[in-house]
Amino acid sequence: MAFASPNVETAVENISEQDGGAILRAGLDGHVSQQSMDSYQDMAGAVRDGLAASRQLASDLADLERRRDLLPADGYERLVRDAKRDAEAKSSEAQQAAKRAYEQLEQSLLADAMPKLDPAREQLARDECHLAFTGSAQPETAALNVAAEGSDEVLAVLLTGWGRTLLAARGVRNVDDLLRRVRETAHHRVLARADTPA
């Protein structure tokens, strides 16, 4: 039995609906932020715009082909070039918008997946975080160890303003760079665990 070749547009729409549905459901359940849902909507809209440009080009070319014998040859070729140029511009714009929205969505979902600090346990988390740095001559190593293996509460408190102050007090010269590396390490940890809807 031969299978029909897949329609790329249908495949893209199905993937978008499947993944988008999961994001929207997680948002409605409070597991992902409004920013993640908005970024997904922006990306899906851009993908739809790109598909619409493709469909419009196919329609325009079919219409021109039907009227080909009514048009001068150079007029027909000019109209085909114009239709392709218009579709390419719209498609390129949609592709760039989709790429930007995807990058925003990825960052937002990573932020949603990061451990959250329970205000009721903040002081305990601070104490534990402080203990993780006690006796360590290398605060950079201690911070990266917290990111890779520390409890979620300690990681969450390290990423607050209090954590920034702790790192500066421990002699870290480039706190922003270290916190960027801490976040990268934590992102890998969060992705490996895959224990949140985000």
Short mmCIF file of N, CA, C and O in Angstrom, two decimals, residues 55-181:
data_model
loop_
_atom_site.label_atom_id
_atom_site.label_comp_id
_atom_site.label_asym_id
_atom_site.label_seq_id
_atom_site.Cartn_x
_atom_site.Cartn_y
_atom_site.Cartn_z
N ARG A 55 0.57 29.94 0.34
CA ARG A 55 -0.71 29.64 -0.30
C ARG A 55 -1.11 30.72 -1.31
O ARG A 55 -1.63 30.43 -2.38
N GLN A 56 -0.84 31.99 -0.94
CA GLN A 56 -1.18 33.09 -1.84
C GLN A 56 -0.36 33.01 -3.12
O GLN A 56 -0.88 33.24 -4.21
N LEU A 57 0.92 32.67 -3.00
CA LEU A 57 1.76 32.51 -4.19
C LEU A 57 1.23 31.41 -5.08
O LEU A 57 1.11 31.59 -6.30
N ALA A 58 0.87 30.28 -4.50
CA ALA A 58 0.34 29.17 -5.29
C ALA A 58 -0.95 29.60 -6.00
O ALA A 58 -1.14 29.30 -7.20
N SER A 59 -1.80 30.33 -5.32
CA SER A 59 -3.05 30.81 -5.91
C SER A 59 -2.77 31.81 -7.03
O SER A 59 -3.37 31.73 -8.12
N ASP A 60 -1.85 32.76 -6.78
CA ASP A 60 -1.51 33.76 -7.80
C ASP A 60 -0.92 33.11 -9.04
O ASP A 60 -1.28 33.48 -10.17
N LEU A 61 -0.01 32.15 -8.85
CA LEU A 61 0.61 31.49 -9.99
C LEU A 61 -0.41 30.66 -10.77
O LEU A 61 -0.39 30.64 -12.01
N ALA A 62 -1.33 30.02 -10.07
CA ALA A 62 -2.38 29.25 -10.76
C ALA A 62 -3.28 30.19 -11.55
O ALA A 62 -3.66 29.88 -12.69
N ASP A 63 -3.61 31.33 -10.98
CA ASP A 63 -4.45 32.32 -11.67
C ASP A 63 -3.73 32.85 -12.91
O ASP A 63 -4.33 32.98 -13.99
N LEU A 64 -2.46 33.15 -12.78
CA LEU A 64 -1.70 33.64 -13.93
C LEU A 64 -1.59 32.57 -15.02
O LEU A 64 -1.67 32.88 -16.22
N GLU A 65 -1.44 31.33 -14.59
CA GLU A 65 -1.35 30.24 -15.58
C GLU A 65 -2.66 30.10 -16.35
O GLU A 65 -2.66 29.85 -17.57
N ARG A 66 -3.79 30.28 -15.65
CA ARG A 66 -5.09 30.20 -16.34
C ARG A 66 -5.25 31.33 -17.37
O ARG A 66 -5.89 31.15 -18.40
N ARG A 67 -4.66 32.48 -17.08
CA ARG A 67 -4.81 33.64 -17.96
C ARG A 67 -3.61 33.83 -18.88
O ARG A 67 -3.51 34.84 -19.57
N ARG A 68 -2.73 32.87 -18.92
CA ARG A 68 -1.48 33.01 -19.66
C ARG A 68 -1.70 33.37 -21.12
O ARG A 68 -0.98 34.21 -21.67
N ASP A 69 -2.65 32.72 -21.75
CA ASP A 69 -2.86 32.98 -23.19
C ASP A 69 -3.48 34.36 -23.44
O ASP A 69 -3.50 34.84 -24.57
N LEU A 70 -3.96 35.03 -22.39
CA LEU A 70 -4.54 36.36 -22.53
C LEU A 70 -3.50 37.46 -22.28
O LEU A 70 -3.79 38.64 -22.53
N LEU A 71 -2.34 37.09 -21.79
CA LEU A 71 -1.32 38.07 -21.42
C LEU A 71 -0.14 38.02 -22.39
O LEU A 71 0.22 36.95 -22.89
N PRO A 72 0.46 39.19 -22.64
CA PRO A 72 1.70 39.17 -23.43
C PRO A 72 2.77 38.42 -22.64
O PRO A 72 2.77 38.42 -21.41
N ALA A 73 3.70 37.80 -23.35
CA ALA A 73 4.71 36.96 -22.70
C ALA A 73 5.51 37.74 -21.67
O ALA A 73 5.72 37.27 -20.55
N ASP A 74 5.95 38.96 -22.04
CA ASP A 74 6.75 39.71 -21.08
C ASP A 74 5.90 40.18 -19.89
O ASP A 74 6.38 40.27 -18.76
N GLY A 75 4.62 40.44 -20.10
CA GLY A 75 3.71 40.81 -19.01
C GLY A 75 3.50 39.65 -18.07
O GLY A 75 3.49 39.82 -16.84
N TYR A 76 3.32 38.46 -18.63
CA TYR A 76 3.14 37.25 -17.81
C TYR A 76 4.37 37.02 -16.94
O TYR A 76 4.26 36.80 -15.73
N GLU A 77 5.55 37.10 -17.53
CA GLU A 77 6.79 36.86 -16.79
C GLU A 77 6.99 37.92 -15.70
O GLU A 77 7.44 37.61 -14.60
N ARG A 78 6.66 39.17 -15.99
CA ARG A 78 6.78 40.22 -14.99
C ARG A 78 5.84 39.96 -13.82
O ARG A 78 6.22 40.10 -12.65
N LEU A 79 4.59 39.55 -14.11
CA LEU A 79 3.62 39.28 -13.04
C LEU A 79 4.05 38.08 -12.18
O LEU A 79 3.87 38.08 -10.96
N VAL A 80 4.63 37.08 -12.83
CA VAL A 80 5.15 35.92 -12.08
C VAL A 80 6.29 36.36 -11.16
O VAL A 80 6.33 35.99 -9.98
N ARG A 81 7.22 37.17 -11.69
CA ARG A 81 8.34 37.66 -10.87
C ARG A 81 7.81 38.49 -9.69
O ARG A 81 8.29 38.36 -8.57
N ASP A 82 6.84 39.36 -9.98
CA ASP A 82 6.27 40.20 -8.92
C ASP A 82 5.62 39.35 -7.83
O ASP A 82 5.79 39.62 -6.63
N ALA A 83 4.87 38.34 -8.24
CA ALA A 83 4.20 37.47 -7.28
C ALA A 83 5.23 36.73 -6.42
O ALA A 83 5.07 36.63 -5.19
N LYS A 84 6.28 36.24 -7.05
CA LYS A 84 7.32 35.52 -6.30
C LYS A 84 8.08 36.45 -5.37
O LYS A 84 8.38 36.09 -4.23
N ARG A 85 8.37 37.66 -5.84
CA ARG A 85 9.09 38.63 -5.01
C ARG A 85 8.25 39.01 -3.78
O ARG A 85 8.74 39.08 -2.66
N ASP A 86 6.95 39.23 -4.01
CA ASP A 86 6.05 39.58 -2.90
C ASP A 86 5.97 38.44 -1.88
O ASP A 86 6.06 38.66 -0.67
N ALA A 87 5.82 37.22 -2.39
CA ALA A 87 5.74 36.06 -1.49
C ALA A 87 7.04 35.86 -0.73
O ALA A 87 7.03 35.55 0.47
N GLU A 88 8.16 36.07 -1.40
CA GLU A 88 9.46 35.91 -0.74
C GLU A 88 9.63 36.93 0.38
O GLU A 88 10.10 36.61 1.47
N ALA A 89 9.23 38.18 0.11
CA ALA A 89 9.34 39.23 1.14
C ALA A 89 8.46 38.90 2.34
O ALA A 89 8.89 39.01 3.50
N LYS A 90 7.21 38.49 2.08
CA LYS A 90 6.30 38.15 3.18
C LYS A 90 6.80 36.94 3.95
O LYS A 90 6.73 36.89 5.18
N SER A 91 7.31 35.95 3.22
CA SER A 91 7.81 34.74 3.85
C SER A 91 9.04 35.03 4.71
O SER A 91 9.16 34.53 5.83
N SER A 92 9.94 35.87 4.20
CA SER A 92 11.14 36.22 4.95
C SER A 92 10.78 36.99 6.22
O SER A 92 11.33 36.72 7.30
N GLU A 93 9.85 37.91 6.10
CA GLU A 93 9.40 38.68 7.27
C GLU A 93 8.78 37.75 8.31
O GLU A 93 9.06 37.86 9.51
N ALA A 94 7.94 36.83 7.85
CA ALA A 94 7.30 35.88 8.77
C ALA A 94 8.33 34.97 9.42
O ALA A 94 8.24 34.68 10.62
N GLN A 95 9.33 34.55 8.64
CA GLN A 95 10.36 33.67 9.18
C GLN A 95 11.16 34.37 10.28
O GLN A 95 11.44 33.78 11.33
N GLN A 96 11.52 35.63 10.05
CA GLN A 96 12.26 36.38 11.06
C GLN A 96 11.42 36.59 12.33
O GLN A 96 11.92 36.47 13.45
N ALA A 97 10.14 36.91 12.13
CA ALA A 97 9.24 37.09 13.28
C ALA A 97 9.09 35.79 14.06
O ALA A 97 9.10 35.79 15.30
N ALA A 98 8.96 34.67 13.35
CA ALA A 98 8.84 33.37 14.01
C ALA A 98 10.10 33.03 14.79
O ALA A 98 10.04 32.52 15.91
N LYS A 99 11.24 33.33 14.20
CA LYS A 99 12.52 33.04 14.87
C LYS A 99 12.64 33.86 16.16
O LYS A 99 13.03 33.33 17.20
N ARG A 100 12.33 35.16 16.08
CA ARG A 100 12.39 36.01 17.29
C ARG A 100 11.43 35.50 18.36
O ARG A 100 11.79 35.41 19.54
N ALA A 101 10.20 35.17 17.95
CA ALA A 101 9.20 34.70 18.91
C ALA A 101 9.63 33.36 19.52
O ALA A 101 9.43 33.13 20.71
N TYR A 102 10.22 32.48 18.70
CA TYR A 102 10.69 31.19 19.21
C TYR A 102 11.77 31.38 20.27
O TYR A 102 11.76 30.73 21.32
N GLU A 103 12.71 32.30 19.99
CA GLU A 103 13.78 32.55 20.95
C GLU A 103 13.21 33.11 22.25
O GLU A 103 13.64 32.73 23.34
N GLN A 104 12.23 34.00 22.14
CA GLN A 104 11.58 34.54 23.34
C GLN A 104 10.84 33.44 24.09
O GLN A 104 10.88 33.38 25.33
N LEU A 105 10.16 32.57 23.34
CA LEU A 105 9.43 31.47 23.95
C LEU A 105 10.38 30.54 24.69
O LEU A 105 10.12 30.13 25.83
N GLU A 106 11.49 30.21 24.06
CA GLU A 106 12.47 29.32 24.68
C GLU A 106 12.98 29.92 26.00
O GLU A 106 13.03 29.23 27.03
N GLN A 107 13.35 31.19 25.97
CA GLN A 107 13.85 31.84 27.19
C GLN A 107 12.77 31.91 28.27
O GLN A 107 13.04 31.70 29.45
N SER A 108 11.56 32.22 27.85
CA SER A 108 10.46 32.32 28.81
C SER A 108 10.15 30.97 29.45
O SER A 108 9.93 30.87 30.66
N LEU A 109 10.13 29.92 28.64
CA LEU A 109 9.86 28.58 29.19
C LEU A 109 10.98 28.13 30.12
O LEU A 109 10.73 27.48 31.15
N LEU A 110 12.23 28.47 29.78
CA LEU A 110 13.34 28.14 30.68
C LEU A 110 13.18 28.87 32.01
O LEU A 110 13.41 28.30 33.08
N ALA A 111 12.79 30.14 31.94
CA ALA A 111 12.57 30.89 33.18
C ALA A 111 11.42 30.28 33.98
O ALA A 111 11.49 30.17 35.21
N ASP A 112 10.37 29.83 33.28
CA ASP A 112 9.24 29.19 33.96
C ASP A 112 9.65 27.88 34.63
O ASP A 112 9.08 27.50 35.65
N ALA A 113 10.62 27.19 34.03
CA ALA A 113 11.03 25.89 34.55
C ALA A 113 12.01 25.99 35.71
O ALA A 113 12.22 25.04 36.45
N MET A 114 12.59 27.17 35.89
CA MET A 114 13.57 27.34 36.97
C MET A 114 12.87 27.23 38.33
O MET A 114 11.69 27.59 38.46
N PRO A 115 13.60 26.74 39.34
CA PRO A 115 13.00 26.63 40.68
C PRO A 115 12.53 27.98 41.19
O PRO A 115 13.16 29.01 40.94
N LYS A 116 11.43 27.97 41.90
CA LYS A 116 10.85 29.19 42.47
C LYS A 116 11.11 29.19 43.98
O LYS A 116 11.12 28.14 44.63
N LEU A 117 11.28 30.38 44.50
CA LEU A 117 11.55 30.52 45.92
C LEU A 117 10.26 30.70 46.69
O LEU A 117 9.46 31.59 46.40
N ASP A 118 10.04 29.83 47.65
CA ASP A 118 8.88 29.95 48.53
C ASP A 118 9.21 30.98 49.60
O ASP A 118 10.15 30.78 50.39
N PRO A 119 8.50 32.12 49.63
CA PRO A 119 8.82 33.18 50.60
C PRO A 119 8.85 32.69 52.04
O PRO A 119 9.64 33.18 52.85
N ALA A 120 8.05 31.69 52.35
CA ALA A 120 8.01 31.19 53.72
C ALA A 120 9.30 30.46 54.08
O ALA A 120 9.62 30.30 55.26
N ARG A 121 10.02 30.00 53.08
CA ARG A 121 11.25 29.25 53.34
C ARG A 121 12.51 30.02 52.91
O ARG A 121 13.60 29.46 52.88
N GLU A 122 12.34 31.30 52.62
CA GLU A 122 13.47 32.08 52.10
C GLU A 122 14.64 32.14 53.07
O GLU A 122 15.79 31.95 52.67
N GLN A 123 14.37 32.36 54.34
CA GLN A 123 15.48 32.47 55.30
C GLN A 123 16.22 31.14 55.42
O GLN A 123 17.45 31.11 55.48
N LEU A 124 15.49 30.03 55.43
CA LEU A 124 16.15 28.72 55.49
C LEU A 124 17.00 28.49 54.24
O LEU A 124 18.12 27.96 54.33
N ALA A 125 16.48 28.90 53.07
CA ALA A 125 17.24 28.74 51.83
C ALA A 125 18.50 29.62 51.86
O ALA A 125 19.56 29.19 51.41
N ARG A 126 18.37 30.83 52.41
CA ARG A 126 19.55 31.71 52.52
C ARG A 126 20.60 31.08 53.42
O ARG A 126 21.80 31.10 53.12
N ASP A 127 20.14 30.52 54.53
CA ASP A 127 21.08 29.89 55.47
C ASP A 127 21.81 28.73 54.80
O ASP A 127 23.03 28.58 54.93
N GLU A 128 21.06 27.91 54.07
CA GLU A 128 21.66 26.76 53.39
C GLU A 128 22.61 27.22 52.29
O GLU A 128 23.69 26.64 52.10
N CYS A 129 22.23 28.27 51.57
CA CYS A 129 23.09 28.81 50.51
C CYS A 129 24.39 29.35 51.12
O CYS A 129 25.49 29.09 50.61
N HIS A 130 24.26 30.09 52.20
CA HIS A 130 25.44 30.63 52.89
C HIS A 130 26.35 29.49 53.32
O HIS A 130 27.58 29.57 53.19
N LEU A 131 25.77 28.41 53.83
CA LEU A 131 26.54 27.25 54.26
C LEU A 131 27.29 26.62 53.08
O LEU A 131 28.43 26.16 53.24
N ALA A 132 26.68 26.62 51.89
CA ALA A 132 27.32 26.04 50.71
C ALA A 132 28.59 26.79 50.35
O ALA A 132 29.50 26.22 49.73
N PHE A 133 28.67 28.07 50.73
CA PHE A 133 29.85 28.88 50.42
C PHE A 133 30.86 28.89 51.56
O PHE A 133 32.00 29.29 51.35
N THR A 134 30.46 28.45 52.73
CA THR A 134 31.35 28.46 53.89
C THR A 134 32.48 27.46 53.67
O THR A 134 32.24 26.30 53.33
N GLY A 135 33.68 27.93 53.86
CA GLY A 135 34.84 27.04 53.72
C GLY A 135 35.30 26.86 52.30
O GLY A 135 36.30 26.18 52.05
N SER A 136 34.62 27.46 51.36
CA SER A 136 35.03 27.32 49.96
C SER A 136 35.90 28.50 49.57
O SER A 136 35.49 29.66 49.67
N ALA A 137 37.12 28.20 49.12
CA ALA A 137 38.02 29.27 48.69
C ALA A 137 37.64 29.79 47.31
O ALA A 137 38.05 30.86 46.92
N GLN A 138 36.85 29.02 46.61
CA GLN A 138 36.46 29.38 45.24
C GLN A 138 34.95 29.58 45.17
O GLN A 138 34.18 28.62 44.97
N PRO A 139 34.48 30.82 45.33
CA PRO A 139 33.03 31.05 45.29
C PRO A 139 32.42 30.71 43.93
O PRO A 139 31.26 30.31 43.87
N GLU A 140 33.20 30.85 42.86
CA GLU A 140 32.69 30.50 41.53
C GLU A 140 32.34 29.01 41.47
O GLU A 140 31.28 28.62 40.98
N THR A 141 33.25 28.18 42.01
CA THR A 141 33.02 26.74 42.03
C THR A 141 31.81 26.40 42.90
O THR A 141 30.97 25.56 42.54
N ALA A 142 31.72 27.04 44.07
CA ALA A 142 30.59 26.79 44.96
C ALA A 142 29.27 27.16 44.28
O ALA A 142 28.29 26.41 44.37
N ALA A 143 29.24 28.29 43.57
CA ALA A 143 28.01 28.72 42.89
C ALA A 143 27.62 27.74 41.80
O ALA A 143 26.43 27.38 41.65
N LEU A 144 28.60 27.27 41.03
CA LEU A 144 28.29 26.32 39.96
C LEU A 144 27.87 24.97 40.54
O LEU A 144 27.03 24.28 39.94
N ASN A 145 28.43 24.59 41.69
CA ASN A 145 27.99 23.35 42.35
C ASN A 145 26.55 23.47 42.82
O ASN A 145 25.78 22.51 42.71
N VAL A 146 26.17 24.63 43.35
CA VAL A 146 24.78 24.86 43.75
C VAL A 146 23.87 24.72 42.53
O VAL A 146 22.81 24.09 42.58
N ALA A 147 24.30 25.30 41.39
CA ALA A 147 23.50 25.24 40.17
C ALA A 147 23.34 23.81 39.68
O ALA A 147 22.26 23.42 39.21
N ALA A 148 24.39 23.02 39.80
CA ALA A 148 24.36 21.65 39.27
C ALA A 148 23.73 20.65 40.23
O ALA A 148 23.02 19.73 39.80
N GLU A 149 23.96 20.83 41.55
CA GLU A 149 23.57 19.78 42.48
C GLU A 149 22.83 20.27 43.72
O GLU A 149 22.36 19.45 44.51
N GLY A 150 22.76 21.57 43.93
CA GLY A 150 22.12 22.10 45.13
C GLY A 150 20.62 21.91 45.10
O GLY A 150 20.02 21.59 44.07
N SER A 151 20.00 22.14 46.24
CA SER A 151 18.54 22.02 46.30
C SER A 151 17.92 23.14 45.47
O SER A 151 18.53 24.18 45.22
N ASP A 152 16.68 22.93 45.07
CA ASP A 152 15.97 23.94 44.28
C ASP A 152 15.86 25.25 45.03
O ASP A 152 16.00 26.33 44.45
N GLU A 153 15.62 25.18 46.33
CA GLU A 153 15.48 26.40 47.13
C GLU A 153 16.78 27.19 47.18
O GLU A 153 16.78 28.42 47.07
N VAL A 154 17.90 26.49 47.33
CA VAL A 154 19.19 27.17 47.39
C VAL A 154 19.50 27.81 46.04
O VAL A 154 19.97 28.95 45.98
N LEU A 155 19.24 27.09 44.96
CA LEU A 155 19.46 27.65 43.63
C LEU A 155 18.59 28.88 43.43
O LEU A 155 19.06 29.92 42.94
N ALA A 156 17.33 28.80 43.81
CA ALA A 156 16.41 29.93 43.63
C ALA A 156 16.88 31.15 44.41
O ALA A 156 16.85 32.27 43.89
N VAL A 157 17.37 30.95 45.63
CA VAL A 157 17.81 32.10 46.43
C VAL A 157 19.13 32.66 45.90
O VAL A 157 19.37 33.87 45.97
N LEU A 158 19.96 31.80 45.33
CA LEU A 158 21.22 32.27 44.74
C LEU A 158 20.95 33.22 43.56
O LEU A 158 21.73 34.13 43.30
N LEU A 159 19.84 33.00 42.87
CA LEU A 159 19.52 33.81 41.69
C LEU A 159 18.76 35.09 42.03
O LEU A 159 18.33 35.81 41.13
N THR A 160 18.62 35.39 43.32
CA THR A 160 17.95 36.63 43.74
C THR A 160 19.00 37.72 43.95
O THR A 160 20.21 37.47 43.86
N GLY A 161 18.53 38.91 44.29
CA GLY A 161 19.43 40.00 44.64
C GLY A 161 20.31 39.66 45.84
O GLY A 161 21.48 40.06 45.91
N TRP A 162 19.75 38.88 46.77
CA TRP A 162 20.53 38.45 47.93
C TRP A 162 21.71 37.61 47.47
O TRP A 162 22.84 37.78 47.96
N GLY A 163 21.47 36.70 46.50
CA GLY A 163 22.55 35.86 45.98
C GLY A 163 23.63 36.69 45.29
O GLY A 163 24.83 36.43 45.44
N ARG A 164 23.20 37.71 44.56
CA ARG A 164 24.15 38.62 43.90
C ARG A 164 25.05 39.29 44.95
O ARG A 164 26.26 39.36 44.78
N THR A 165 24.43 39.74 46.04
CA THR A 165 25.18 40.39 47.11
C THR A 165 26.15 39.40 47.76
O THR A 165 27.31 39.75 48.05
N LEU A 166 25.70 38.16 47.97
CA LEU A 166 26.56 37.13 48.56
C LEU A 166 27.79 36.91 47.69
O LEU A 166 28.92 36.84 48.18
N LEU A 167 27.59 36.79 46.38
CA LEU A 167 28.71 36.54 45.47
C LEU A 167 29.70 37.71 45.49
O LEU A 167 30.92 37.50 45.51
N ALA A 168 29.17 38.93 45.47
CA ALA A 168 30.05 40.10 45.52
C ALA A 168 30.83 40.13 46.84
O ALA A 168 32.04 40.43 46.85
N ALA A 169 30.16 39.80 47.93
CA ALA A 169 30.82 39.80 49.24
C ALA A 169 31.89 38.72 49.32
O ALA A 169 32.87 38.86 50.07
N ARG A 170 31.72 37.65 48.57
CA ARG A 170 32.71 36.55 48.55
C ARG A 170 33.87 36.84 47.59
O ARG A 170 34.74 35.99 47.41
N GLY A 171 33.86 38.02 46.98
CA GLY A 171 34.99 38.42 46.14
C GLY A 171 34.87 38.10 44.66
O GLY A 171 35.85 38.20 43.92
N VAL A 172 33.68 37.73 44.21
CA VAL A 172 33.50 37.46 42.78
C VAL A 172 33.58 38.80 42.04
O VAL A 172 32.86 39.73 42.35
N ARG A 173 34.47 38.88 41.06
CA ARG A 173 34.67 40.14 40.35
C ARG A 173 33.59 40.40 39.31
O ARG A 173 33.10 41.52 39.18
N ASN A 174 33.24 39.40 38.54
CA ASN A 174 32.23 39.58 37.50
C ASN A 174 31.00 38.76 37.87
O ASN A 174 30.81 37.63 37.40
N VAL A 175 30.17 39.33 38.73
CA VAL A 175 29.00 38.63 39.24
C VAL A 175 28.03 38.29 38.11
O VAL A 175 27.47 37.19 38.08
N ASP A 176 27.83 39.22 37.17
CA ASP A 176 26.89 38.97 36.07
C ASP A 176 27.30 37.76 35.24
O ASP A 176 26.46 36.94 34.87
N ASP A 177 28.60 37.66 34.94
CA ASP A 177 29.07 36.52 34.15
C ASP A 177 28.88 35.21 34.92
O ASP A 177 28.45 34.21 34.35
N LEU A 178 29.19 35.23 36.20
CA LEU A 178 29.01 34.01 37.00
C LEU A 178 27.53 33.62 37.08
O LEU A 178 27.19 32.44 36.92
N LEU A 179 26.65 34.59 37.28
CA LEU A 179 25.22 34.27 37.34
C LEU A 179 24.71 33.75 35.99
O LEU A 179 23.84 32.89 35.95
N ARG A 180 25.27 34.25 34.89
CA ARG A 180 24.90 33.71 33.57
C ARG A 180 25.30 32.24 33.48
O ARG A 180 24.52 31.40 33.05
N ARG A 181 26.51 31.91 33.95
CA ARG A 181 26.96 30.52 33.92
C ARG A 181 26.14 29.65 34.87
O ARG A 181 25.84 28.49 34.58
#
